[in-house]
Coordinates of C-alpha atoms in Angstrom, one line a residue:
X64 CA 78.8 72.2 6.5
X65 CA 78.3 72.4 10.3
X66 CA 81.2 71.7 12.7
X67 CA 79.5 68.5 13.9
X68 CA 79.3 67.3 10.3
X69 CA 83.0 68.0 9.7
X70 CA 84.0 66.2 12.9
X71 CA 81.9 63.1 12.1
X72 CA 83.2 63.1 8.5
X73 CA 86.8 63.2 9.6
X74 CA 86.1 60.4 12.2
X75 CA 84.4 58.3 9.5
X76 CA 87.5 58.7 7.3
X77 CA 89.9 57.7 10.1
X78 CA 87.8 54.6 10.8
X79 CA 87.7 53.8 7.1
X80 CA 91.4 54.1 6.9
X81 CA 91.8 51.8 9.9
X82 CA 89.5 49.2 8.3
X83 CA 91.6 49.4 5.2
X84 CA 94.9 49.0 7.1
X85 CA 93.5 46.0 9.0
X86 CA 91.6 44.6 6.1
X87 CA 92.9 41.1 6.6
X88 CA 91.6 40.9 10.2
X89 CA 88.5 38.7 10.6
X90 CA 86.4 41.3 12.3
X91 CA 87.1 44.2 9.9
X92 CA 84.3 43.5 7.3
X93 CA 81.7 43.3 10.0
X94 CA 82.9 46.5 11.7
X95 CA 82.9 48.4 8.4
X96 CA 79.3 47.4 7.8
X97 CA 78.5 49.0 11.2
X98 CA 80.3 52.1 10.1
X99 CA 78.2 52.2 6.9
X100 CA 75.0 51.8 8.9
X101 CA 76.0 54.7 11.2
X102 CA 76.8 56.9 8.2
X103 CA 73.6 56.2 6.4
X104 CA 71.4 56.9 9.5
X105 CA 73.3 60.1 10.3
X106 CA 73.0 61.5 6.8
X107 CA 69.3 60.4 6.6
X108 CA 68.5 62.1 10.0
X109 CA 70.6 65.1 9.1
X110 CA 68.5 65.7 6.1
X111 CA 65.2 65.0 7.8
X112 CA 66.1 67.3 10.8
X113 CA 67.1 70.2 8.5
X114 CA 65.0 73.4 9.1
X115 CA 61.6 73.1 7.5
X116 CA 58.1 71.8 7.8
X117 CA 59.1 68.2 8.1
X118 CA 61.5 68.6 11.1
X119 CA 58.8 68.8 13.8
X120 CA 56.9 65.9 12.4
X121 CA 60.1 63.8 12.2
X122 CA 61.0 64.7 15.8
X123 CA 57.5 63.8 17.0
X124 CA 57.6 60.4 15.2
X125 CA 61.1 59.6 16.7
X126 CA 60.1 60.6 20.2
X127 CA 56.9 58.6 19.9
X128 CA 58.7 55.5 18.6
X129 CA 61.3 55.6 21.4
X130 CA 58.7 56.2 24.0
X131 CA 56.7 53.2 22.8
X132 CA 59.8 51.1 22.8
X133 CA 60.6 52.1 26.4
X134 CA 57.0 51.4 27.4
X135 CA 57.2 47.9 26.0
X136 CA 60.5 47.3 27.8
X137 CA 58.9 48.6 31.0
X138 CA 55.9 46.3 30.6
X139 CA 58.3 43.3 30.2
X140 CA 60.2 44.5 33.2
X141 CA 57.1 44.6 35.4
X142 CA 56.0 41.2 34.1
X143 CA 59.4 39.7 35.1
X144 CA 59.5 41.4 38.5
X145 CA 56.0 40.1 39.4
X146 CA 56.9 36.6 38.3
X147 CA 54.5 36.4 35.3
X148 CA 57.4 36.1 32.9
X149 CA 60.9 34.7 33.1
X150 CA 63.9 37.1 32.6
X151 CA 66.5 36.3 30.0
X152 CA 69.1 35.7 32.7
X153 CA 68.4 33.6 35.8
X154 CA 70.8 35.7 37.8
X155 CA 68.7 38.8 37.5
X156 CA 65.1 39.5 38.3
X157 CA 64.4 41.7 35.2
X158 CA 66.2 42.1 31.9
X159 CA 63.5 43.1 29.4
X160 CA 64.4 41.8 26.0
X161 CA 68.1 42.0 26.8
X162 CA 70.4 39.4 28.4
X163 CA 71.1 41.5 31.5
X164 CA 69.6 44.5 33.2
X165 CA 72.3 47.0 32.3
X166 CA 71.2 47.7 28.7
X167 CA 67.6 47.7 29.8
X168 CA 68.3 50.4 32.4
X169 CA 70.4 52.4 30.0
X170 CA 67.6 52.4 27.4
X171 CA 65.0 53.5 30.1
X172 CA 67.4 56.3 31.2
X173 CA 67.9 57.6 27.7
X174 CA 64.2 57.2 26.9
X175 CA 63.1 58.9 30.1
X176 CA 65.5 61.8 29.5
X177 CA 64.1 62.3 26.0
X178 CA 60.5 62.1 27.2
X179 CA 61.0 64.6 30.0
X180 CA 63.0 66.9 27.7
X181 CA 60.1 66.8 25.2
X182 CA 57.5 67.5 27.8
X183 CA 59.3 70.1 30.0
X184 CA 61.0 72.0 27.2
X185 CA 58.6 71.7 24.3
X186 CA 55.4 70.3 25.7
X187 CA 53.3 73.4 25.3
X188 CA 54.8 74.4 22.0
X189 CA 54.3 70.9 20.5
X190 CA 51.0 70.0 22.1
X191 CA 48.9 71.7 19.4
X192 CA 45.6 70.2 18.4
X193 CA 47.0 67.5 16.1
X194 CA 46.5 63.8 17.0
X195 CA 50.1 62.9 16.7
X196 CA 51.3 65.8 18.9
X197 CA 48.8 64.9 21.6
X198 CA 49.6 61.2 21.4
X199 CA 53.4 61.9 21.5
X200 CA 53.1 64.1 24.6
X201 CA 50.9 61.6 26.5
X202 CA 53.1 58.6 25.5
X203 CA 56.2 60.4 26.5
X204 CA 54.8 61.3 29.9
X205 CA 53.9 57.7 30.6
X206 CA 57.2 56.5 29.3
X207 CA 59.1 59.0 31.5
X208 CA 57.2 57.9 34.6
X209 CA 57.5 54.2 34.2
X210 CA 61.2 54.4 33.2
X211 CA 62.2 56.6 36.1
X212 CA 60.4 54.3 38.6
X213 CA 61.8 51.0 37.2
X214 CA 65.5 52.0 36.8
X215 CA 66.3 51.5 40.5
X216 CA 64.9 48.0 40.3
X217 CA 67.6 47.1 37.7
X218 CA 70.4 48.0 40.1
X219 CA 72.3 49.8 37.4
X220 CA 74.4 52.7 38.7
X221 CA 75.4 53.6 35.1
X222 CA 71.8 54.2 34.2
X223 CA 71.2 56.2 37.4
X224 CA 74.2 58.5 36.5
X225 CA 72.9 58.7 32.9
X226 CA 69.4 59.7 34.1
X227 CA 70.8 62.2 36.6
X228 CA 73.0 63.9 34.0
X229 CA 70.1 64.1 31.5
X230 CA 67.7 65.6 34.0
X231 CA 70.2 68.1 35.3
X232 CA 70.7 69.2 31.7
X233 CA 67.0 69.6 31.2
X234 CA 66.7 71.6 34.4
X235 CA 69.7 73.8 33.6
X236 CA 68.0 74.8 30.4
X237 CA 64.6 75.3 31.8
X238 CA 65.2 76.7 35.3
X239 CA 62.2 78.0 37.3
X240 CA 62.3 81.7 38.1
X241 CA 62.5 81.0 41.9
X242 CA 65.4 78.6 41.4
X243 CA 67.2 81.0 39.1
X244 CA 67.0 83.8 41.8
X245 CA 68.2 81.3 44.5
X246 CA 71.2 80.3 42.5
X247 CA 72.1 83.8 41.5
X248 CA 71.9 85.0 45.1
X249 CA 73.9 82.1 46.6
X250 CA 76.3 81.0 43.9
X251 CA 79.2 80.0 46.2
X252 CA 76.8 78.1 48.6
X253 CA 75.1 76.4 45.6
X254 CA 78.5 75.4 44.1
X255 CA 79.7 74.0 47.4
X256 CA 76.5 72.1 48.0
X257 CA 76.6 70.7 44.5
X258 CA 80.2 69.5 44.9
X259 CA 79.5 67.9 48.2
X260 CA 76.4 66.2 46.8
X261 CA 78.3 64.9 43.9
X262 CA 81.1 63.5 46.2
X263 CA 78.5 61.9 48.5
X264 CA 76.7 60.3 45.5
X265 CA 79.9 59.0 44.1
X266 CA 81.0 57.4 47.4
X267 CA 77.5 55.8 47.9
X268 CA 77.4 54.3 44.4
X269 CA 81.0 53.1 44.8
X270 CA 80.2 51.2 48.0
X271 CA 76.9 49.8 46.8
X272 CA 78.8 47.4 44.4
X273 CA 82.4 47.9 45.5
X274 CA 83.8 44.8 43.8
X275 CA 82.1 45.8 40.5
X276 CA 83.4 49.3 40.7
X277 CA 86.9 48.2 41.4
X278 CA 86.6 45.8 38.5
X279 CA 85.6 48.6 36.2
X280 CA 88.5 50.8 37.4
X281 CA 91.0 48.0 36.9
X282 CA 89.5 47.3 33.4
X283 CA 89.9 51.0 32.4
X284 CA 93.5 50.9 33.7
X285 CA 94.4 47.9 31.6
X286 CA 92.6 49.4 28.6
X287 CA 94.7 52.6 28.9
X288 CA 97.8 50.4 29.0
X289 CA 96.7 48.7 25.8
X290 CA 96.0 52.0 24.1
X291 CA 99.6 53.1 25.0
X292 CA 100.9 50.2 22.9
X293 CA 99.4 51.7 19.7
X294 CA 98.1 55.2 20.4
X295 CA 97.9 56.6 16.9
X296 CA 96.6 53.8 14.7
X297 CA 94.9 51.6 17.3
X298 CA 94.9 47.8 17.3
X299 CA 92.2 47.3 14.7
X300 CA 88.4 47.0 14.4
X301 CA 86.8 44.5 16.8
X302 CA 90.1 43.8 18.6
X303 CA 89.3 44.9 22.1
X304 CA 89.0 41.6 23.8
X305 CA 92.3 40.2 22.3
X306 CA 94.2 43.5 22.9
X307 CA 92.9 43.7 26.5
X308 CA 93.9 40.1 27.2
X309 CA 97.4 40.7 25.9
X310 CA 97.8 43.9 28.0
X311 CA 96.5 42.1 31.1
X312 CA 99.0 39.3 30.4
X313 CA 101.9 41.7 30.2
X314 CA 100.8 43.4 33.4
X315 CA 100.6 40.2 35.4
X316 CA 103.9 38.8 34.0
X317 CA 105.5 42.0 35.1
X318 CA 104.9 40.9 38.7
X319 CA 104.1 44.4 40.0
X320 CA 100.5 43.8 41.0
X321 CA 98.5 43.5 44.3
X322 CA 96.5 40.6 45.6
X323 CA 93.3 42.7 45.1
X324 CA 94.2 43.2 41.4
X325 CA 94.8 39.5 41.0
X326 CA 91.4 38.6 42.4
X327 CA 89.8 41.4 40.3
X328 CA 91.2 40.2 36.9
X329 CA 88.8 38.7 34.3
X330 CA 88.3 38.5 30.6
X331 CA 85.6 41.0 29.7
X332 CA 83.7 40.5 26.5
X333 CA 83.0 44.2 26.1
X334 CA 84.8 47.4 27.0
X335 CA 82.7 49.1 29.7
X336 CA 83.6 52.5 28.2
X337 CA 82.8 53.3 24.6
X338 CA 85.3 56.0 24.3
X339 CA 88.3 54.0 25.6
X340 CA 87.2 51.2 23.3
X341 CA 87.3 53.6 20.4
X342 CA 90.8 54.7 21.4
X343 CA 92.0 51.2 21.7
X344 CA 90.7 49.9 18.4
X345 CA 91.0 53.0 16.2
X346 CA 93.6 55.2 18.0
X347 CA 93.5 58.2 20.3
X348 CA 92.8 60.7 17.4
X349 CA 89.6 58.9 16.7
X350 CA 88.6 58.9 20.4
X351 CA 89.2 62.6 20.6
X352 CA 87.2 63.3 17.5
X353 CA 84.3 61.2 18.8
X354 CA 84.2 63.0 22.1
X355 CA 84.5 66.4 20.3
X356 CA 81.7 65.6 17.9
X357 CA 79.4 64.5 20.6
X358 CA 80.1 67.6 22.7
X359 CA 79.6 69.8 19.6
X360 CA 76.3 68.0 18.8
X361 CA 75.0 68.4 22.4
X362 CA 75.8 72.1 22.5
X363 CA 74.2 72.7 19.1
X364 CA 71.1 70.7 20.1
X365 CA 70.5 73.0 23.1
X366 CA 70.9 76.1 20.9
X367 CA 68.6 74.7 18.2
X368 CA 65.7 73.9 20.6
X369 CA 66.1 70.2 19.8
X370 CA 64.9 67.6 22.4
X371 CA 67.7 65.2 21.6
X372 CA 70.6 67.1 23.1
X373 CA 69.9 66.0 26.7
X374 CA 69.3 62.4 25.5
X375 CA 72.6 62.4 23.7
X376 CA 74.3 63.6 26.9
X377 CA 72.5 60.8 28.9
X378 CA 73.7 58.2 26.3
X379 CA 77.3 59.6 26.4
X380 CA 77.3 59.3 30.2
X381 CA 76.0 55.8 30.0
X382 CA 78.7 55.0 27.5
X383 CA 81.4 55.9 30.1
X384 CA 80.4 52.9 32.2
X385 CA 78.8 50.4 29.8
X386 CA 78.9 49.1 26.3
X387 CA 75.9 50.6 24.3
X388 CA 78.1 50.5 21.1
X389 CA 77.7 46.7 21.1
X390 CA 73.8 46.7 21.3
X391 CA 71.7 47.2 18.2
X392 CA 69.1 49.6 19.6
X393 CA 71.8 52.0 20.9
X394 CA 73.6 51.8 17.6
X395 CA 70.5 53.2 16.0
X396 CA 70.0 55.9 18.6
X397 CA 73.5 57.4 18.6
X398 CA 73.5 58.7 15.0
X399 CA 69.9 59.9 15.3
X400 CA 70.7 62.0 18.4
X401 CA 74.0 63.2 17.0
X402 CA 72.4 64.4 13.7
X403 CA 70.0 66.6 15.6
X404 CA 72.9 68.8 16.8
X405 CA 74.0 69.6 13.2
X406 CA 70.7 70.6 11.9
X407 CA 70.6 74.3 12.7
X408 CA 71.1 75.0 9.0
X409 CA 70.0 73.2 6.0
X410 CA 72.8 71.2 4.2
X411 CA 73.8 72.7 0.9
X412 CA 71.9 70.9 -1.9
X413 CA 75.0 69.5 -3.6
X414 CA 76.5 68.3 -0.3
X415 CA 73.3 66.7 0.8
X416 CA 72.9 64.9 -2.5
X417 CA 76.5 63.6 -2.5
X418 CA 76.3 62.5 1.1
X419 CA 72.9 60.8 0.5
X420 CA 74.1 59.0 -2.6
X421 CA 77.4 57.8 -1.0
X422 CA 75.9 56.7 2.3
X423 CA 73.0 55.0 0.6
X424 CA 75.3 53.2 -1.9
X425 CA 77.5 51.9 0.9
X426 CA 74.6 50.8 3.0
X427 CA 72.9 49.0 0.1
X428 CA 76.2 47.3 -0.7
X429 CA 76.4 46.1 2.9
X430 CA 72.9 44.7 3.1
X431 CA 73.6 41.4 1.3
X432 CA 76.6 40.7 3.5
X433 CA 74.6 41.5 6.7
X434 CA 71.7 39.3 5.5
X435 CA 74.1 36.3 4.9
X436 CA 75.7 36.8 8.3
X437 CA 72.3 37.0 10.0
X438 CA 71.2 33.8 8.3
X439 CA 74.4 32.0 9.2
X440 CA 74.1 33.0 12.9
X441 CA 70.6 31.7 12.8
X442 CA 71.9 28.3 11.5
X443 CA 74.6 28.3 14.1
X444 CA 72.1 28.9 16.9
X445 CA 70.2 25.8 15.8
X446 CA 73.3 23.7 15.5
X447 CA 74.6 24.7 19.0
X448 CA 72.3 22.0 20.4
X449 CA 74.7 19.4 18.9
X450 CA 77.6 21.0 20.8
X451 CA 75.7 21.1 24.1
X452 CA 74.8 17.4 23.6
X453 CA 78.5 16.7 23.0
X454 CA 77.7 15.3 19.6
X455 CA 81.2 16.5 18.4
X456 CA 81.2 14.4 15.2
X457 CA 78.1 16.2 14.0
X458 CA 79.6 19.5 14.9
X459 CA 82.7 18.8 13.0
X460 CA 80.6 18.0 9.9
X461 CA 78.2 20.9 10.2
X462 CA 80.4 23.9 11.3
X463 CA 82.9 24.1 8.3
X464 CA 80.2 25.6 6.0
X465 CA 79.5 28.3 8.6
X466 CA 83.1 29.3 9.1
X467 CA 83.5 31.9 6.3
X468 CA 80.7 34.1 7.8
X469 CA 81.5 33.2 11.5
X470 CA 85.3 33.6 11.6
X471 CA 84.8 36.9 13.5
X472 CA 82.9 35.1 16.3
X473 CA 85.2 33.6 18.9
X474 CA 82.5 31.6 20.6
X475 CA 81.8 29.8 17.4
X476 CA 85.6 29.2 16.9
X477 CA 85.9 27.9 20.4
X478 CA 83.1 25.4 19.9
X479 CA 84.5 24.3 16.6
X480 CA 88.1 24.0 17.8
X481 CA 87.0 22.1 21.0
X482 CA 84.9 19.7 18.9
X483 CA 87.8 19.0 16.6
X484 CA 89.9 18.3 19.6
X485 CA 87.4 15.8 21.0
X486 CA 87.5 14.1 17.6
X487 CA 91.3 13.9 17.9
X488 CA 91.9 16.2 14.9
X489 CA 94.5 18.2 16.8
X490 CA 96.1 20.0 13.9
X491 CA 92.8 21.3 12.6
X492 CA 91.8 22.1 16.2
X493 CA 94.9 24.2 16.7
X494 CA 94.2 26.2 13.5
X495 CA 90.7 27.1 14.6
X496 CA 91.6 27.8 18.2
X497 CA 94.4 30.1 17.2
X498 CA 91.9 32.0 15.0
X499 CA 89.7 32.3 18.1
X500 CA 92.6 33.3 20.3
X501 CA 93.4 36.2 17.9
X502 CA 89.9 37.6 18.6
X503 CA 89.5 36.8 22.3
X504 CA 91.3 37.4 25.6
X505 CA 89.9 34.2 27.2
X506 CA 92.7 31.9 28.5
X507 CA 90.6 28.8 27.7
X508 CA 91.8 29.0 24.2
X509 CA 95.4 28.5 25.4
X510 CA 94.3 25.7 27.7
X511 CA 92.9 23.8 24.8
X512 CA 95.9 24.6 22.5
X513 CA 98.1 23.3 25.3
X514 CA 96.1 20.1 25.7
X515 CA 96.4 19.5 21.9
X516 CA 100.2 20.0 22.2
X517 CA 100.3 17.6 25.2
X518 CA 98.4 14.9 23.3
X519 CA 100.7 15.3 20.3
X520 CA 103.7 14.8 22.6
X521 CA 105.0 18.4 22.6
X522 CA 105.3 18.9 26.4
X523 CA 107.3 22.2 26.1
X524 CA 104.6 23.9 24.0
X525 CA 101.9 22.6 26.4
X526 CA 103.8 24.0 29.4
X527 CA 104.1 27.4 27.6
X528 CA 100.4 27.5 26.8
X529 CA 99.3 26.6 30.3
X530 CA 101.6 29.1 31.8
X531 CA 100.3 31.8 29.5
X532 CA 96.7 30.9 30.3
X533 CA 97.4 31.3 34.0
X534 CA 99.3 34.6 33.6
X535 CA 96.4 36.1 31.6
X536 CA 94.0 35.6 34.6
X537 CA 96.0 34.4 37.6
X538 CA 93.0 33.8 39.8
X539 CA 91.9 30.6 38.0
X540 CA 92.9 27.1 39.1
X541 CA 92.4 25.2 35.9
X542 CA 95.7 26.1 34.2
X543 CA 97.6 25.1 37.3
X544 CA 95.7 21.9 37.4
X545 CA 96.7 21.2 33.7
X546 CA 100.3 22.0 34.5
X547 CA 100.3 19.6 37.4
X548 CA 98.9 16.8 35.2
X549 CA 101.5 17.6 32.5
X550 CA 104.4 17.4 35.0
X551 CA 103.0 14.1 36.4
X552 CA 102.7 12.6 32.9
X553 CA 106.2 13.6 31.9
X554 CA 107.6 12.2 35.1
X555 CA 108.9 15.6 36.4
X556 CA 108.4 14.8 40.1
X557 CA 110.0 18.0 41.4
X558 CA 107.8 20.3 39.4
X559 CA 104.8 18.2 40.1
X560 CA 105.4 18.4 43.9
X561 CA 106.0 22.2 43.6
X562 CA 102.7 22.6 41.7
X563 CA 100.8 20.5 44.2
X564 CA 102.1 22.8 47.0
X565 CA 101.2 25.9 45.0
X566 CA 97.7 24.6 44.3
X567 CA 97.2 23.7 48.0
X568 CA 97.7 27.3 49.0
X569 CA 96.1 28.9 45.9
X570 CA 93.0 31.1 46.4
X571 CA 90.8 31.2 43.3
X572 CA 88.5 34.1 42.5
X573 CA 85.5 31.8 43.1
X574 CA 85.9 28.7 45.3
X575 CA 83.3 26.2 44.1
X576 CA 82.6 22.4 44.0
X577 CA 84.5 22.3 40.7
X578 CA 87.7 23.8 42.2
X579 CA 87.4 21.5 45.2
X580 CA 87.0 18.5 42.9
X581 CA 90.1 19.5 40.9
X582 CA 92.1 19.6 44.1
X583 CA 90.8 16.1 45.1
X584 CA 91.7 14.7 41.7
X585 CA 95.2 16.1 41.9
X586 CA 95.7 14.7 45.5
X587 CA 94.5 11.3 44.2
X588 CA 96.8 11.6 41.2
X589 CA 99.7 12.2 43.5
X590 CA 99.5 8.5 44.5
X591 CA 99.1 7.1 41.0
X592 CA 102.2 5.7 39.2
X593 CA 103.5 7.6 36.2
X594 CA 103.0 4.6 34.0
X595 CA 99.2 4.6 34.8
X596 CA 98.8 8.4 34.3
X597 CA 97.6 8.1 30.7
X598 CA 94.4 6.6 32.0
X599 CA 93.7 9.6 34.1
X600 CA 90.6 11.4 32.8
X601 CA 91.0 15.2 32.6
X602 CA 88.4 17.1 34.6
X603 CA 86.2 18.9 33.6
X604 CA 85.2 17.0 30.5
X605 CA 82.0 18.8 29.8
X606 CA 82.7 22.0 27.9
X607 CA 80.1 24.0 29.8
X608 CA 81.9 23.2 33.0
X609 CA 85.2 24.3 31.6
X610 CA 84.1 27.4 29.8
X611 CA 81.5 30.1 30.2
X612 CA 81.2 32.8 27.6
X613 CA 80.6 35.4 30.3
X614 CA 84.0 34.8 31.8
X615 CA 82.8 32.5 34.6
X616 CA 85.2 29.7 33.8
X617 CA 87.9 28.0 35.7

């Protein structure tokens, strides 16, 4: 068994142990299904890529398939840029089939690296006279050209870094004779120029989107703090957003933060670093094993004359700044690329048979569950129209049957809990919202739990919830607004006056018409007698104005 195989096997065992330890967590079954899919694809590609007559054919088919996929995404990107097709996100000019341009650019970067690696390193060797070889080379060339041209249009710095790393790896392995002599004769000059170029590129990319870069750095810092809470075992599968939210809450309640950090804080849906996410959810040993296995696979791929090593490097670099582990197409690419690095020798027959049987059995066992979840998500997508139309009674009737398969989805739980609240079923609403809070780091869960407590007459609990919501992300006005309303309703004139003064000088992350309206409502409320306060209508009433799943809420 190759070293790469051993490392991935140990990693799979650690993740399995983590899933077993956190077996009662809502997200565990779904994360374990992902693990089984990874294992099945890795073993399948490991066997197909073993030395033999089928290896070249399999490599050609995979290169051709990925190149065709990238060409299709490039076509959609051009259509969106030219205005012949709408993008999937109105904030961006082009997204391909994705919801934002980041994953699109990452796929084009990885696909372009694979295509160029195939052409530059193995083009002559694999050109041959066969139809599939010729088709693969021409498709790869077109894919590399269109992808490289379109990546700058997406504005993704992560993809540019990924593409640069992949191309440098290709050039390092296939250096022209003239460049080889130049480097050999001027090593110190070449090293100095390379360092200066790297520093200049880093500064330029940092300043292009300075706020975004500072947000990523702050996010990594909070993630590392969360990892330090449970470095060996991790916090459990699929727990990133909740663990991140708790770590950020502890950081801001400590009081030792700057104004820039306060304005930078948010509730990210994904970790923009696959390796740190692995360390947080599964522990530092799993993170080290993942990094070691990928490095080992990249090194072996270069030795085995495989075209996938440079692509795996590009994907690994992209994973440092984005979330490919959350996107289906990248979940398929990672085990395929990684398996190529362990295929220098054929797996022993007994080992291959046992691995194939075990991974296939687990994968087949997961298929029914994945099918049920997919069907349930399809039903939920259709039913979300009821929620957007504020038909809360229909939501309360329809959502319970979806709950068993959707209890890992905090968006679903928020909609369900909010609808129960609007129907005045506060106890049930609290139960559902607390399930969602255990999966998410979004303070809107605590805002709604606090409003439930307030309507049930528990003012102390409502104050605690609003205060926690504000401390989680202290650049949002809405929790302070709710606290002011609470103090006015309970007749606490001193705290209400202090809160009005705090809100008057408060600077939110995004000043908008909504925040200005909140302030106006509070100033008007300041003149309303306490006895009339129950008639005050909380703003915003529409859920889409109070909550945005991308974190753009109040």
